[in-house]
Amino acid sequence: MKDLKDLVRPNVWNMKPYSSARDEFQGNASVFLDANENPFNRPYNRYPDPLQWELKKKIAEIKGVKRESIFLGNGSDEPIDLIIRAFCEPSIDSIVSIAPSYGMYEVAANVNNVEFRKIKLDEKFDLDTDSLLEAANDWVKVIFLCSPNNPTGNNLSRDRLYKVLNTFQGIVVIDEAYVDFSIEPSFLGELDKFPNLIVLQTMSKAWGAAGIRLGMAFASPEIIAILNKIKYPYNVNLLTQERALYMLENKEQMEKQLRSILSERIRLQAALPELNCVRKIYPTDANFILVEVTNADTIYKNLVRQGIIVRNRTNVTMCNGCLRITVGKSDENDALLEALKKM
Ligand SMILES: *Cc1c(COP(=O)(O)O)cnc(C)c1O
């Protein structure tokens, strides 16, 4: 990897972050008259911990990483945007990613006026490592990858991800939003080996908490310090921090729901290919299945008419004729199968 200083935008490297009242005093006290807060309405009258240390302690324990290697944000969308703002000089630097994949990388690149290059996956929806690395010239500061990938559902193969991590001299982001649904291990265990790696995870999928907006980025303490420097001071609100901590402390709940989703996934994988309107289903390591159907637009509309909403991906690169179907509860999946049977 290049020196971090040569990858980070100079203005970001040189700037001083906003210093809040909570940053300037640390220690024990009982009278807080420093932040212009209202003394009534506890505990919500107080600004939340800007660095969310209590929550990070629990996440560190569950994920087996150091607290200093964790960044928490308002969903994964926040670290995606901050990574671009930290490393990519608008209209000069570029990003390389894959197609098809999650749309937010490109949106965040566009917002920041950063060129976004997409390398098509191969016919097995796996990485075309050679083309990817060829596109990653000196102006490319970040490569965004997603594994298991959305909307295809599969893991990118591990040896190809290692090849990218070993070869590319800039930052490699691996978005693991769906990793808990996969039997493959997370790349969190590789953080110490690859100083250029950033792993993204989220409470939105396996944890069933998309509504609280908590995204996680894991990387070297040096990279995390850069993200902390440019984030909004109180980017994760107190309600989210409280609720997330509660959920992490009761993770048997999540594990139970995860088992149910995985067994429903197996059931859908068996039932869908039996239907007349289904041409093929793609392998999945996530909580959704990419399904090629006889007529995606018509079937999508027919499902909507019956109050069943799936994602029509027919206009996405390499997904012609495909619907992306999220694995629901047993009765929801029954309703889907019943409806599809008649199409
Ligand atoms: C759903 C999803 C996320 C989660 O985004 P949040 O902002 O954390 O809700 C991240 N990456 C991918 C690829 C996803 O599909």
Coordinates of C-alpha atoms in Angstrom, one line a residue, residues 68-336:
E68 CA -9.9 1.7 17.5
S69 CA -10.5 -0.3 14.3
I70 CA -14.2 0.5 14.3
F71 CA -16.1 3.5 12.8
L72 CA -19.8 3.8 13.3
G73 CA -22.1 5.8 11.0
N74 CA -25.6 6.7 10.0
G75 CA -26.0 3.4 8.0
S76 CA -23.3 2.1 5.7
D77 CA -24.2 5.0 3.5
E78 CA -22.2 7.3 5.7
P79 CA -18.9 5.5 5.6
I80 CA -19.3 5.0 1.8
D81 CA -19.6 8.7 1.4
L82 CA -16.8 9.5 3.9
I83 CA -14.4 7.1 2.3
I84 CA -14.8 8.9 -1.0
R85 CA -14.5 12.3 0.6
A86 CA -11.4 11.3 2.5
F87 CA -9.5 9.8 -0.4
C88 CA -10.8 11.1 -3.7
E89 CA -10.0 14.6 -5.0
P90 CA -13.1 15.7 -7.0
S91 CA -12.6 15.7 -10.8
I92 CA -9.1 14.4 -10.4
D93 CA -9.2 11.0 -8.6
S94 CA -11.3 8.0 -9.5
I95 CA -13.0 4.9 -8.1
V96 CA -13.2 1.5 -9.6
S97 CA -16.0 -0.9 -8.8
I98 CA -17.9 -3.8 -10.3
A99 CA -21.2 -4.2 -12.2
P100 CA -23.7 -5.2 -11.3
S101 CA -23.5 -4.1 -7.7
Y102 CA -24.9 -1.9 -5.0
G103 CA -26.0 1.5 -6.4
M104 CA -24.8 3.7 -3.5
Y105 CA -21.1 3.6 -4.5
E106 CA -21.9 5.3 -7.8
V107 CA -24.3 7.8 -6.3
A108 CA -21.8 8.8 -3.6
A109 CA -19.1 9.1 -6.3
N110 CA -21.4 11.3 -8.4
V111 CA -22.3 13.5 -5.5
N112 CA -18.6 14.1 -4.9
N113 CA -17.8 14.6 -8.5
V114 CA -15.5 11.6 -8.5
E115 CA -15.1 9.5 -11.7
F116 CA -16.6 6.0 -11.2
R117 CA -15.5 3.1 -13.4
K118 CA -17.4 -0.2 -13.4
I119 CA -15.8 -3.5 -14.4
K120 CA -18.3 -6.1 -15.4
L121 CA -18.3 -9.4 -13.5
D122 CA -17.6 -12.6 -15.4
E123 CA -20.3 -15.0 -16.4
K124 CA -20.4 -16.6 -13.0
F125 CA -20.8 -13.2 -11.4
D126 CA -17.3 -13.4 -10.1
L127 CA -14.5 -10.8 -10.2
D128 CA -12.6 -10.2 -13.5
T129 CA -9.5 -9.5 -11.5
D130 CA -7.3 -8.7 -14.5
S131 CA -9.6 -6.0 -15.9
L132 CA -10.3 -4.6 -12.5
L133 CA -6.6 -4.2 -11.7
E134 CA -5.9 -2.8 -15.2
A135 CA -8.5 -0.1 -14.6
A136 CA -7.0 0.7 -11.2
N137 CA -4.3 3.2 -12.4
D138 CA -2.5 5.8 -10.3
W139 CA -5.5 8.1 -10.0
V140 CA -7.7 5.4 -8.6
K141 CA -7.7 5.8 -4.8
V142 CA -10.4 3.4 -3.9
I143 CA -11.8 0.0 -5.2
F144 CA -15.3 -0.8 -4.0
L145 CA -16.2 -4.5 -3.9
C146 CA -19.3 -6.2 -2.4
S147 CA -19.3 -9.8 -1.2
P148 CA -21.8 -11.4 -0.9
N149 CA -22.7 -9.1 -3.8
N150 CA -26.0 -7.3 -4.3
P151 CA -28.0 -8.0 -6.5
T152 CA -26.4 -11.2 -7.6
G153 CA -26.3 -12.8 -4.1
N154 CA -23.0 -14.7 -4.5
N155 CA -19.7 -14.3 -2.7
L156 CA -16.8 -13.1 -4.9
S157 CA -14.1 -15.8 -4.7
R158 CA -11.7 -15.4 -1.9
D159 CA -8.5 -15.9 -3.9
R160 CA -9.5 -13.1 -6.3
L161 CA -10.2 -10.8 -3.4
Y162 CA -6.8 -11.6 -1.9
K163 CA -5.2 -10.9 -5.3
V164 CA -6.8 -7.4 -5.4
L165 CA -5.7 -6.7 -1.8
N166 CA -2.2 -7.8 -2.5
T167 CA -1.8 -6.0 -5.8
F168 CA -3.7 -2.7 -5.5
Q169 CA -1.7 0.1 -3.8
G170 CA -4.8 2.1 -2.8
I171 CA -7.8 1.4 -0.5
V172 CA -9.9 -1.7 -1.0
V173 CA -13.4 -1.6 0.4
I174 CA -15.2 -4.9 0.9
D175 CA -18.9 -4.4 1.6
E176 CA -20.0 -7.3 3.8
A177 CA -23.6 -6.2 4.4
Y178 CA -24.8 -9.8 3.8
V179 CA -21.8 -11.7 5.4
D180 CA -23.9 -13.1 8.3
F181 CA -26.0 -15.1 5.8
S182 CA -22.9 -16.7 4.3
I183 CA -20.9 -19.7 5.5
E184 CA -17.7 -18.0 4.3
P185 CA -15.8 -16.1 7.0
S186 CA -15.6 -12.3 7.1
F187 CA -12.5 -10.4 5.9
L188 CA -12.4 -8.9 9.4
G189 CA -9.9 -11.5 10.3
E190 CA -7.6 -10.1 7.5
L191 CA -7.4 -6.5 8.8
D192 CA -4.0 -7.0 10.4
K193 CA -2.6 -8.4 7.2
F194 CA -3.9 -5.7 4.8
P195 CA -3.4 -2.1 5.9
N196 CA -5.4 -1.0 2.8
L197 CA -8.5 -3.0 3.7
I198 CA -11.8 -1.4 4.8
V199 CA -14.6 -3.8 5.7
L200 CA -18.2 -2.5 5.8
Q201 CA -21.0 -4.2 7.8
T202 CA -24.4 -3.0 8.9
M203 CA -27.2 -3.6 11.4
S204 CA -29.7 -3.3 8.5
K205 CA -29.8 -6.9 7.3
A206 CA -29.0 -9.9 9.6
W207 CA -29.6 -7.8 12.7
G208 CA -33.0 -6.7 11.4
A209 CA -32.5 -3.1 12.4
A210 CA -32.5 -1.1 9.1
G211 CA -34.7 1.5 10.9
I212 CA -32.1 2.5 13.5
R213 CA -29.4 3.3 10.8
L214 CA -26.2 1.9 12.1
G215 CA -23.4 1.1 9.7
M216 CA -19.9 -0.1 10.7
A217 CA -16.6 0.3 9.0
F218 CA -13.6 -1.7 10.1
A219 CA -10.0 -0.8 9.2
S220 CA -6.6 0.1 10.6
P221 CA -6.8 2.7 13.5
E222 CA -5.0 5.1 11.2
I223 CA -7.8 4.9 8.5
I224 CA -10.5 5.0 11.2
A225 CA -8.9 8.2 12.7
I226 CA -9.2 9.9 9.2
L227 CA -12.9 9.0 9.0
N228 CA -13.5 10.2 12.6
K229 CA -11.9 13.5 11.7
I230 CA -14.3 14.3 8.9
K231 CA -17.6 12.9 10.2
Y232 CA -20.4 15.0 11.8
P233 CA -19.5 15.2 15.5
Y234 CA -22.7 13.5 16.7
N235 CA -23.3 11.3 13.7
V236 CA -24.9 8.4 15.7
N237 CA -27.8 9.6 17.9
L238 CA -28.4 8.4 21.4
L239 CA -31.5 6.3 20.6
T240 CA -29.6 4.4 18.0
Q241 CA -26.6 3.8 20.3
E242 CA -28.9 2.6 23.1
R243 CA -31.0 0.3 20.8
A244 CA -27.9 -1.1 19.0
L245 CA -26.3 -2.0 22.4
Y246 CA -29.5 -3.7 23.6
M247 CA -29.6 -5.8 20.4
L248 CA -26.0 -6.7 20.6
E249 CA -26.4 -7.7 24.2
N250 CA -29.3 -10.0 23.2
K251 CA -27.8 -11.5 20.1
E252 CA -29.5 -14.9 20.5
Q253 CA -32.6 -13.1 19.1
M254 CA -30.7 -12.3 15.9
E255 CA -29.3 -15.8 15.7
K256 CA -32.7 -17.3 16.0
Q257 CA -34.1 -15.1 13.3
L258 CA -31.1 -15.8 11.1
R259 CA -31.7 -19.5 11.3
S260 CA -35.3 -19.0 10.3
I261 CA -34.3 -16.9 7.3
L262 CA -31.7 -19.5 6.2
S263 CA -34.1 -22.3 6.3
E264 CA -36.7 -20.3 4.4
R265 CA -34.0 -19.5 1.8
I266 CA -33.4 -23.3 1.3
R267 CA -37.2 -23.8 1.0
L268 CA -37.4 -21.0 -1.7
Q269 CA -34.4 -22.4 -3.5
A270 CA -36.2 -25.7 -3.8
A271 CA -39.6 -24.4 -4.7
L272 CA -38.8 -21.5 -7.1
P273 CA -37.2 -23.6 -9.9
E274 CA -40.4 -25.8 -10.0
L275 CA -42.5 -22.9 -11.2
N276 CA -43.4 -22.4 -14.8
C277 CA -42.5 -18.7 -14.8
V278 CA -39.0 -19.3 -13.4
R279 CA -36.2 -19.9 -15.9
K280 CA -33.4 -20.2 -13.4
I281 CA -32.3 -19.1 -10.0
Y282 CA -28.8 -18.0 -9.2
P283 CA -26.8 -19.3 -6.2
T284 CA -27.0 -17.1 -3.1
D285 CA -25.0 -16.4 0.0
A286 CA -27.3 -13.6 1.1
N287 CA -30.9 -13.1 2.3
F288 CA -32.2 -12.7 -1.3
I289 CA -32.3 -14.7 -4.5
L290 CA -31.8 -13.4 -8.0
V291 CA -34.4 -15.2 -10.1
E292 CA -34.6 -15.2 -13.9
V293 CA -38.2 -15.3 -15.0
T294 CA -40.1 -15.6 -18.3
N295 CA -41.2 -11.9 -18.3
A296 CA -39.8 -9.8 -15.5
D297 CA -41.9 -6.6 -16.2
T298 CA -45.2 -8.5 -16.4
I299 CA -44.6 -10.7 -13.4
Y300 CA -43.4 -7.8 -11.4
K301 CA -46.6 -5.8 -12.1
N302 CA -48.8 -8.8 -11.4
L303 CA -47.1 -9.3 -8.1
V304 CA -47.6 -5.6 -7.2
R305 CA -51.3 -6.0 -8.1
Q306 CA -51.5 -8.7 -5.4
G307 CA -49.6 -6.5 -2.9
I308 CA -46.4 -8.4 -3.1
I309 CA -43.3 -6.3 -3.8
V310 CA -40.1 -7.7 -5.1
R311 CA -37.3 -5.8 -6.8
N312 CA -37.3 -5.7 -10.6
R313 CA -33.7 -5.8 -11.8
T314 CA -34.3 -6.5 -15.4
N315 CA -32.7 -3.2 -16.5
V316 CA -29.5 -3.8 -14.5
T317 CA -26.3 -4.9 -16.2
M318 CA -26.2 -8.7 -16.7
C319 CA -29.6 -9.1 -14.9
N320 CA -31.9 -9.1 -17.9
G321 CA -35.2 -10.8 -17.0
C322 CA -34.3 -11.0 -13.3
L323 CA -36.2 -10.2 -10.2
R324 CA -34.5 -9.9 -6.8
I325 CA -36.5 -11.6 -4.2
T326 CA -35.8 -11.1 -0.5
V327 CA -36.4 -14.1 1.8
G328 CA -39.3 -13.2 4.1
K329 CA -41.2 -15.0 6.9
S330 CA -42.7 -18.4 6.1
D331 CA -46.2 -17.0 5.4
E332 CA -44.8 -14.2 3.2
N333 CA -42.8 -16.7 1.1
D334 CA -45.9 -18.9 0.8
A335 CA -47.9 -15.9 -0.5
L336 CA -45.1 -15.2 -3.1

